[in-house]
PDB file of C-alpha atoms and ligand atoms in Angstrom:
ATOM      1  CA  MET A 161     -10.109 124.265 287.139  1.00  0.00           C
ATOM      2  CA  SER A 162      -8.880 120.710 286.881  1.00  0.00           C
ATOM      3  CA  LEU A 163     -10.846 119.753 283.794  1.00  0.00           C
ATOM      4  CA  THR A 164      -8.697 119.072 280.748  1.00  0.00           C
ATOM      5  CA  GLN A 165      -9.421 118.612 277.098  1.00  0.00           C
ATOM      6  CA  GLN A 166      -8.909 114.847 276.613  1.00  0.00           C
ATOM      7  CA  TYR A 167      -8.089 115.298 272.977  1.00  0.00           C
ATOM      8  CA  SER A 168      -7.716 111.615 272.132  1.00  0.00           C
ATOM      9  CA  ASN A 169     -11.255 110.972 273.393  1.00  0.00           C
ATOM     10  CA  TYR A 170     -12.842 112.857 270.501  1.00  0.00           C
ATOM     11  CA  THR A 171     -14.493 110.448 268.079  1.00  0.00           C
ATOM     12  CA  GLU A 172     -14.508 110.648 264.301  1.00  0.00           C
ATOM     13  CA  GLU A 173     -18.128 111.797 264.559  1.00  0.00           C
ATOM     14  CA  ASN A 174     -17.001 114.677 266.821  1.00  0.00           C
ATOM     15  CA  HIS A 175     -14.410 115.767 264.248  1.00  0.00           C
ATOM     16  CA  THR A 176     -16.946 115.400 261.439  1.00  0.00           C
ATOM     17  CA  VAL A 177     -19.407 117.662 263.268  1.00  0.00           C
ATOM     18  CA  TRP A 178     -16.658 120.279 263.620  1.00  0.00           C
ATOM     19  CA  ALA A 179     -15.810 119.894 259.913  1.00  0.00           C
ATOM     20  CA  ILE A 180     -19.431 120.369 258.813  1.00  0.00           C
ATOM     21  CA  LEU A 181     -20.019 123.406 261.012  1.00  0.00           C
ATOM     22  CA  PHE A 182     -16.641 124.926 260.130  1.00  0.00           C
ATOM     23  CA  GLN A 183     -17.133 124.489 256.397  1.00  0.00           C
ATOM     24  CA  ARG A 184     -20.647 125.892 256.544  1.00  0.00           C
ATOM     25  CA  GLN A 185     -19.562 129.076 258.339  1.00  0.00           C
ATOM     26  CA  ILE A 186     -16.443 129.503 256.217  1.00  0.00           C
ATOM     27  CA  GLU A 187     -18.721 129.624 253.191  1.00  0.00           C
ATOM     28  CA  ASN A 188     -21.382 131.697 254.870  1.00  0.00           C
ATOM     29  CA  LEU A 189     -19.435 134.403 256.735  1.00  0.00           C
ATOM     30  CA  PRO A 190     -17.464 136.197 253.983  1.00  0.00           C
ATOM     31  CA  GLY A 191     -19.147 139.549 253.391  1.00  0.00           C
ATOM     32  CA  LYS A 192     -20.945 139.232 256.744  1.00  0.00           C
ATOM     33  CA  ALA A 193     -18.234 139.008 259.422  1.00  0.00           C
ATOM     34  CA  ILE A 194     -15.596 141.667 260.101  1.00  0.00           C
ATOM     35  CA  PRO A 195     -12.221 141.197 258.344  1.00  0.00           C
ATOM     36  CA  ALA A 196     -10.499 140.975 261.759  1.00  0.00           C
ATOM     37  CA  PHE A 197     -12.397 137.741 262.419  1.00  0.00           C
ATOM     38  CA  PHE A 198     -10.925 136.113 259.314  1.00  0.00           C
ATOM     39  CA  LYS A 199      -7.491 137.414 260.179  1.00  0.00           C
ATOM     40  CA  GLY A 200      -7.857 135.944 263.677  1.00  0.00           C
ATOM     41  CA  LEU A 201      -9.049 132.649 262.227  1.00  0.00           C
ATOM     42  CA  GLU A 202      -5.948 132.480 260.097  1.00  0.00           C
ATOM     43  CA  LEU A 203      -3.698 133.347 263.033  1.00  0.00           C
ATOM     44  CA  VAL A 204      -5.074 130.607 265.297  1.00  0.00           C
ATOM     45  CA  LYS A 205      -4.658 128.028 262.512  1.00  0.00           C
ATOM     46  CA  PHE A 206      -7.842 126.019 263.066  1.00  0.00           C
ATOM     47  CA  LYS A 207      -7.941 122.971 260.837  1.00  0.00           C
ATOM     48  CA  PRO A 208     -11.126 122.579 258.816  1.00  0.00           C
ATOM     49  CA  ASP A 209     -11.538 118.907 259.661  1.00  0.00           C
ATOM     50  CA  ARG A 210     -10.133 118.556 263.199  1.00  0.00           C
ATOM     51  CA  ILE A 211     -11.383 119.916 266.512  1.00  0.00           C
ATOM     52  CA  PRO A 212      -8.825 122.450 267.745  1.00  0.00           C
ATOM     53  CA  ASN A 213      -6.429 121.308 270.418  1.00  0.00           C
ATOM     54  CA  PHE A 214      -6.501 123.944 273.182  1.00  0.00           C
ATOM     55  CA  GLU A 215      -2.798 123.527 273.991  1.00  0.00           C
ATOM     56  CA  GLU A 216      -1.829 124.272 270.405  1.00  0.00           C
ATOM     57  CA  VAL A 217      -4.245 127.202 270.216  1.00  0.00           C
ATOM     58  CA  ASN A 218      -2.847 128.679 273.430  1.00  0.00           C
ATOM     59  CA  GLN A 219       0.712 128.574 272.119  1.00  0.00           C
ATOM     60  CA  ILE A 220      -0.436 130.979 269.409  1.00  0.00           C
ATOM     61  CA  LEU A 221      -2.894 133.048 271.418  1.00  0.00           C
ATOM     62  CA  LYS A 222      -0.883 133.758 274.549  1.00  0.00           C
ATOM     63  CA  PRO A 223       1.995 135.630 272.905  1.00  0.00           C
ATOM     64  CA  LEU A 224      -0.505 137.745 270.939  1.00  0.00           C
ATOM     65  CA  THR A 225      -2.798 139.012 273.692  1.00  0.00           C
ATOM     66  CA  GLY A 226      -2.000 137.086 276.884  1.00  0.00           C
ATOM     67  CA  PHE A 227      -5.322 135.242 276.606  1.00  0.00           C
ATOM     68  CA  GLU A 228      -5.626 131.483 276.781  1.00  0.00           C
ATOM     69  CA  VAL A 229      -8.491 129.064 276.433  1.00  0.00           C
ATOM     70  CA  VAL A 230      -9.241 126.963 279.504  1.00  0.00           C
ATOM     71  CA  PRO A 231     -11.530 123.920 279.470  1.00  0.00           C
ATOM     72  CA  ALA A 232     -14.799 124.490 281.328  1.00  0.00           C
ATOM     73  CA  PRO A 233     -17.460 121.959 282.299  1.00  0.00           C
ATOM     74  CA  GLY A 234     -20.282 123.905 280.598  1.00  0.00           C
ATOM     75  CA  ILE A 235     -21.940 127.020 281.883  1.00  0.00           C
ATOM     76  CA  VAL A 236     -19.977 128.235 284.903  1.00  0.00           C
ATOM     77  CA  ASP A 237     -21.345 130.604 287.529  1.00  0.00           C
ATOM     78  CA  ASP A 238     -20.837 134.349 287.198  1.00  0.00           C
ATOM     79  CA  ALA A 239     -18.072 134.632 289.797  1.00  0.00           C
ATOM     80  CA  VAL A 240     -15.987 131.896 288.168  1.00  0.00           C
ATOM     81  CA  PHE A 241     -16.728 133.101 284.637  1.00  0.00           C
ATOM     82  CA  PHE A 242     -15.787 136.732 285.201  1.00  0.00           C
ATOM     83  CA  SER A 243     -12.806 135.903 287.388  1.00  0.00           C
ATOM     84  CA  LEU A 244     -11.366 133.628 284.685  1.00  0.00           C
ATOM     85  CA  ILE A 245     -11.841 136.190 281.929  1.00  0.00           C
ATOM     86  CA  ALA A 246     -10.535 139.075 284.041  1.00  0.00           C
ATOM     87  CA  ASN A 247      -7.396 136.927 284.327  1.00  0.00           C
ATOM     88  CA  LYS A 248      -7.286 136.405 280.572  1.00  0.00           C
ATOM     89  CA  LYS A 249      -8.470 132.813 280.733  1.00  0.00           C
ATOM     90  CA  PHE A 250     -11.383 132.209 278.410  1.00  0.00           C
ATOM     91  CA  PRO A 251     -13.551 129.278 279.561  1.00  0.00           C
ATOM     92  CA  ALA A 252     -14.517 126.976 276.696  1.00  0.00           C
ATOM     93  CA  THR A 253     -16.528 123.797 276.810  1.00  0.00           C
ATOM     94  CA  VAL A 254     -14.799 120.680 275.496  1.00  0.00           C
ATOM     95  CA  TRP A 255     -17.885 118.849 274.220  1.00  0.00           C
ATOM     96  CA  ILE A 256     -19.281 119.283 270.737  1.00  0.00           C
ATOM     97  CA  ARG A 257     -22.872 118.855 269.582  1.00  0.00           C
ATOM     98  CA  THR A 258     -23.977 115.600 267.916  1.00  0.00           C
ATOM     99  CA  MET A 259     -24.891 115.197 264.281  1.00  0.00           C
ATOM    100  CA  ASP A 260     -28.615 115.540 265.012  1.00  0.00           C
ATOM    101  CA  GLN A 261     -28.097 118.800 266.948  1.00  0.00           C
ATOM    102  CA  LEU A 262     -26.336 120.730 264.194  1.00  0.00           C
ATOM    103  CA  ASP A 263     -28.721 123.680 264.361  1.00  0.00           C
ATOM    104  CA  TYR A 264     -30.221 123.652 267.799  1.00  0.00           C
ATOM    105  CA  LEU A 265     -28.456 123.754 271.119  1.00  0.00           C
ATOM    106  CA  GLU A 266     -29.710 124.444 274.619  1.00  0.00           C
ATOM    107  CA  GLU A 267     -26.327 125.632 275.778  1.00  0.00           C
ATOM    108  CA  PRO A 268     -23.142 126.622 273.990  1.00  0.00           C
ATOM    109  CA  ASP A 269     -20.803 123.844 272.883  1.00  0.00           C
ATOM    110  CA  MET A 270     -17.186 124.106 271.823  1.00  0.00           C
ATOM    111  CA  PHE A 271     -18.018 125.097 268.267  1.00  0.00           C
ATOM    112  CA  HIS A 272     -19.581 128.252 269.659  1.00  0.00           C
ATOM    113  CA  ASP A 273     -16.947 128.806 272.344  1.00  0.00           C
ATOM    114  CA  VAL A 274     -13.953 128.103 270.120  1.00  0.00           C
ATOM    115  CA  PHE A 275     -14.938 129.027 266.559  1.00  0.00           C
ATOM    116  CA  GLY A 276     -17.031 132.010 267.689  1.00  0.00           C
ATOM    117  CA  HIS A 277     -14.833 133.458 270.411  1.00  0.00           C
ATOM    118  CA  VAL A 278     -11.204 132.456 269.910  1.00  0.00           C
ATOM    119  CA  PRO A 279     -10.382 134.284 266.634  1.00  0.00           C
ATOM    120  CA  LEU A 280     -11.368 137.575 268.290  1.00  0.00           C
ATOM    121  CA  LEU A 281      -9.062 136.801 271.217  1.00  0.00           C
ATOM    122  CA  THR A 282      -6.155 137.622 268.893  1.00  0.00           C
ATOM    123  CA  ILE A 283      -7.138 141.321 268.915  1.00  0.00           C
ATOM    124  CA  PRO A 284      -5.436 143.278 271.742  1.00  0.00           C
ATOM    125  CA  VAL A 285      -7.960 146.115 272.053  1.00  0.00           C
ATOM    126  CA  TYR A 286     -10.893 143.680 272.057  1.00  0.00           C
ATOM    127  CA  CYS A 287      -9.138 141.615 274.731  1.00  0.00           C
ATOM    128  CA  ASP A 288      -8.490 144.701 276.856  1.00  0.00           C
ATOM    129  CA  PHE A 289     -12.194 145.537 276.780  1.00  0.00           C
ATOM    130  CA  LEU A 290     -13.236 141.967 277.537  1.00  0.00           C
ATOM    131  CA  ALA A 291     -10.855 141.607 280.500  1.00  0.00           C
ATOM    132  CA  ALA A 292     -11.733 145.039 281.931  1.00  0.00           C
ATOM    133  CA  LEU A 293     -15.487 144.481 281.609  1.00  0.00           C
ATOM    134  CA  SER A 294     -15.087 141.150 283.397  1.00  0.00           C
ATOM    135  CA  ALA A 295     -12.987 142.739 286.145  1.00  0.00           C
ATOM    136  CA  MET A 296     -15.767 145.299 286.593  1.00  0.00           C
ATOM    137  CA  ALA A 297     -18.377 142.524 286.785  1.00  0.00           C
ATOM    138  CA  LEU A 298     -16.297 140.740 289.382  1.00  0.00           C
ATOM    139  CA  GLU A 299     -16.735 143.689 291.720  1.00  0.00           C
ATOM    140  CA  HIS A 300     -20.507 143.185 291.604  1.00  0.00           C
ATOM    141  CA  VAL A 301     -20.966 139.411 291.726  1.00  0.00           C
ATOM    142  CA  ASP A 302     -22.533 139.802 295.167  1.00  0.00           C
ATOM    143  CA  ARG A 303     -25.418 141.632 293.489  1.00  0.00           C
ATOM    144  CA  PRO A 304     -27.160 139.472 290.864  1.00  0.00           C
ATOM    145  CA  ASP A 305     -29.451 142.387 289.959  1.00  0.00           C
ATOM    146  CA  VAL A 306     -26.415 144.509 289.040  1.00  0.00           C
ATOM    147  CA  ILE A 307     -24.809 141.597 287.176  1.00  0.00           C
ATOM    148  CA  ASP A 308     -28.018 141.131 285.192  1.00  0.00           C
ATOM    149  CA  LYS A 309     -27.621 144.645 283.806  1.00  0.00           C
ATOM    150  CA  LEU A 310     -23.892 144.409 283.221  1.00  0.00           C
ATOM    151  CA  THR A 311     -24.423 141.128 281.391  1.00  0.00           C
ATOM    152  CA  ARG A 312     -26.468 143.079 278.843  1.00  0.00           C
ATOM    153  CA  ILE A 313     -23.292 144.889 277.811  1.00  0.00           C
ATOM    154  CA  TYR A 314     -21.464 141.571 277.437  1.00  0.00           C
ATOM    155  CA  TRP A 315     -24.413 140.129 275.537  1.00  0.00           C
ATOM    156  CA  TYR A 316     -24.843 142.967 273.039  1.00  0.00           C
ATOM    157  CA  THR A 317     -21.105 143.251 272.377  1.00  0.00           C
ATOM    158  CA  ILE A 318     -19.042 140.084 272.883  1.00  0.00           C
ATOM    159  CA  GLU A 319     -21.893 137.680 272.063  1.00  0.00           C
ATOM    160  CA  PHE A 320     -24.169 139.543 269.662  1.00  0.00           C
ATOM    161  CA  GLY A 321     -22.320 142.674 268.625  1.00  0.00           C
ATOM    162  CA  LEU A 322     -22.289 144.165 265.150  1.00  0.00           C
ATOM    163  CA  PHE A 323     -19.755 146.519 263.666  1.00  0.00           C
ATOM    164  CA  ARG A 324     -20.762 149.383 261.381  1.00  0.00           C
ATOM    165  CA  GLU A 325     -18.313 151.941 260.117  1.00  0.00           C
ATOM    166  CA  PRO A 326     -19.873 155.178 258.829  1.00  0.00           C
ATOM    167  CA  GLY A 327     -21.398 154.586 255.416  1.00  0.00           C
ATOM    168  CA  ALA A 328     -20.609 150.876 255.468  1.00  0.00           C
ATOM    169  CA  LYS A 329     -22.970 147.981 255.997  1.00  0.00           C
ATOM    170  CA  ALA A 330     -23.163 146.109 259.269  1.00  0.00           C
ATOM    171  CA  ALA A 331     -20.717 143.271 259.916  1.00  0.00           C
ATOM    172  CA  ILE A 332     -20.613 140.630 262.612  1.00  0.00           C
ATOM    173  CA  TYR A 333     -18.149 140.368 265.490  1.00  0.00           C
ATOM    174  CA  GLY A 334     -20.367 138.795 268.179  1.00  0.00           C
ATOM    175  CA  ALA A 335     -19.459 135.163 268.845  1.00  0.00           C
ATOM    176  CA  GLY A 336     -23.069 134.042 269.225  1.00  0.00           C
ATOM    177  CA  ILE A 337     -23.754 135.214 265.688  1.00  0.00           C
ATOM    178  CA  LEU A 338     -20.469 133.998 264.181  1.00  0.00           C
ATOM    179  CA  SER A 339     -21.224 130.436 265.281  1.00  0.00           C
ATOM    180  CA  SER A 340     -24.856 130.438 264.092  1.00  0.00           C
ATOM    181  CA  VAL A 341     -25.625 129.920 260.430  1.00  0.00           C
ATOM    182  CA  GLY A 342     -29.165 131.292 260.741  1.00  0.00           C
ATOM    183  CA  GLU A 343     -28.418 134.304 262.883  1.00  0.00           C
ATOM    184  CA  SER A 344     -25.377 135.288 260.831  1.00  0.00           C
ATOM    185  CA  LYS A 345     -27.712 135.695 257.865  1.00  0.00           C
ATOM    186  CA  LEU A 346     -30.487 137.457 259.756  1.00  0.00           C
ATOM    187  CA  SER A 347     -28.385 139.851 261.860  1.00  0.00           C
ATOM    188  CA  VAL A 348     -26.813 141.731 258.956  1.00  0.00           C
ATOM    189  CA  SER A 349     -29.903 141.596 256.740  1.00  0.00           C
ATOM    190  CA  GLU A 350     -32.352 144.431 256.224  1.00  0.00           C
ATOM    191  CA  GLU A 351     -34.776 142.582 258.461  1.00  0.00           C
ATOM    192  CA  SER A 352     -32.997 143.157 261.750  1.00  0.00           C
ATOM    193  CA  ILE A 353     -33.207 146.289 263.899  1.00  0.00           C
ATOM    194  CA  LYS A 354     -29.787 147.865 264.357  1.00  0.00           C
ATOM    195  CA  TYR A 355     -29.006 150.653 266.786  1.00  0.00           C
ATOM    196  CA  ASP A 356     -25.799 152.549 267.287  1.00  0.00           C
ATOM    197  CA  PHE A 357     -23.849 151.389 270.321  1.00  0.00           C
ATOM    198  CA  ASN A 358     -25.081 153.283 273.361  1.00  0.00           C
ATOM    199  CA  VAL A 359     -24.310 152.247 276.940  1.00  0.00           C
ATOM    200  CA  ASP A 360     -27.538 153.567 278.499  1.00  0.00           C
ATOM    201  CA  HIS A 361     -29.674 152.087 275.740  1.00  0.00           C
ATOM    202  CA  ILE A 362     -28.069 148.667 276.166  1.00  0.00           C
ATOM    203  CA  LEU A 363     -28.413 148.751 279.956  1.00  0.00           C
ATOM    204  CA  ASP A 364     -32.137 149.350 279.411  1.00  0.00           C
ATOM    205  CA  THR A 365     -32.540 146.550 276.873  1.00  0.00           C
ATOM    206  CA  SER A 366     -33.242 142.990 277.949  1.00  0.00           C
ATOM    207  CA  TYR A 367     -32.330 140.088 275.697  1.00  0.00           C
ATOM    208  CA  VAL A 368     -33.584 136.667 274.704  1.00  0.00           C
ATOM    209  CA  LYS A 369     -31.593 133.468 274.976  1.00  0.00           C
ATOM    210  CA  GLU A 370     -33.836 130.945 273.272  1.00  0.00           C
ATOM    211  CA  THR A 371     -34.286 132.584 269.871  1.00  0.00           C
ATOM    212  CA  TYR A 372     -32.431 134.924 267.541  1.00  0.00           C
ATOM    213  CA  GLN A 373     -32.074 138.480 268.840  1.00  0.00           C
ATOM    214  CA  SER A 374     -34.667 140.969 267.714  1.00  0.00           C
ATOM    215  CA  GLN A 375     -32.223 143.884 267.822  1.00  0.00           C
ATOM    216  CA  TYR A 376     -28.513 144.539 267.651  1.00  0.00           C
ATOM    217  CA  PHE A 377     -26.123 147.322 268.611  1.00  0.00           C
ATOM    218  CA  CYS A 378     -23.385 148.452 266.227  1.00  0.00           C
ATOM    219  CA  ILE A 379     -19.960 149.735 267.227  1.00  0.00           C
ATOM    220  CA  GLU A 380     -17.735 151.706 264.882  1.00  0.00           C
ATOM    221  CA  SER A 381     -14.479 150.364 266.278  1.00  0.00           C
ATOM    222  CA  PHE A 382     -13.138 148.234 269.100  1.00  0.00           C
ATOM    223  CA  GLU A 383     -11.570 151.400 270.519  1.00  0.00           C
ATOM    224  CA  GLN A 384     -15.112 152.683 270.991  1.00  0.00           C
ATOM    225  CA  LEU A 385     -15.799 149.724 273.294  1.00  0.00           C
ATOM    226  CA  LEU A 386     -12.665 150.319 275.297  1.00  0.00           C
ATOM    227  CA  GLU A 387     -13.415 154.021 275.598  1.00  0.00           C
ATOM    228  CA  SER A 388     -16.931 153.287 276.846  1.00  0.00           C
ATOM    229  CA  LEU A 389     -15.662 151.496 279.959  1.00  0.00           C
ATOM    230  CA  PRO A 390     -15.609 154.553 282.261  1.00  0.00           C
ATOM    231  CA  LYS A 391     -19.191 155.327 281.248  1.00  0.00           C
ATOM    232  CA  ILE A 392     -20.237 151.730 281.902  1.00  0.00           C
ATOM    233  CA  GLY A 393     -18.486 151.917 285.284  1.00  0.00           C
ATOM    234  CA  ARG A 394     -20.329 155.106 286.251  1.00  0.00           C
ATOM    235  CA  ALA A 395     -23.700 153.790 285.107  1.00  0.00           C
ATOM    236  CA  ILE A 396     -23.242 150.523 286.993  1.00  0.00           C
ATOM    237  CA  ALA A 397     -22.082 152.296 290.167  1.00  0.00           C
ATOM    238  CA  ALA A 398     -25.156 154.568 290.013  1.00  0.00           C
ATOM    239  CA  LEU A 399     -27.423 151.592 289.427  1.00  0.00           C
ATOM    240  CA  ARG A 400     -25.946 149.745 292.363  1.00  0.00           C
ATOM    241  CA  GLN A 401     -26.421 152.710 294.625  1.00  0.00           C
ATOM    242  CA  GLN A 402     -30.020 153.041 293.482  1.00  0.00           C
ATOM    243  CA  LEU A 403     -30.722 149.371 294.116  1.00  0.00           C
ATOM    244  CA  GLU A 404     -29.108 149.477 297.538  1.00  0.00           C
ATOM    245  CA  GLU A 405     -31.287 152.421 298.541  1.00  0.00           C
ATOM    246  CA  VAL A 406     -34.471 150.533 297.731  1.00  0.00           C
TER     247      VAL A 406
HETATM  248 FE1  FE2 B 532     -20.263 132.787 274.039  1.00  0.00          FE
END
């Protein structure tokens, strides 16, 4: 991908938008997001008032987990997306929303991609799951119907996952929630439906893109995600076989 982050092209308004969104979530997320998110945020050294420079972020990230952030033009197709992530390259958009779009976006911008995703990319076991799930998806990119199902796992974990240790209250690790002020409040409140993480249940559950989720799945640990990969692989292989027989 030849696109680069032209850092000097960011305007003061761009940096101000980052600063507003960053400050708002820094105040909002304590007590809602998992401690590992805050630890990751500290490790990657984002500045509150400046858009992160991908080169600087990668110098920190790569030695920790092998992952790096690569600039992407926006939403990339499934084959490109999963192939990048399977190779530990996380595609992130370089544009940031404008001042009048603070709360509503049709597609993810760099505040979502960078603030929401990158701190978690400091966690080895999370990264192992993410890369392996993407490698699995890559094997099925010729079958959009299979990818649709597999994407549900990605959606209900990486994007909208919650964490709930026994006896504790739910906490956020999904990037789509971490970058949304409204959904970060709703997802961990009493008002949302929370299920325990279950591969078959997730594969049977569609999701919405345009509004907040109506339900969430809670893991107890990132190891649980990693350990679920063989089960996901078996379920997806069975699904593919079923679909090919039709
Ligand atoms: Fe995302």
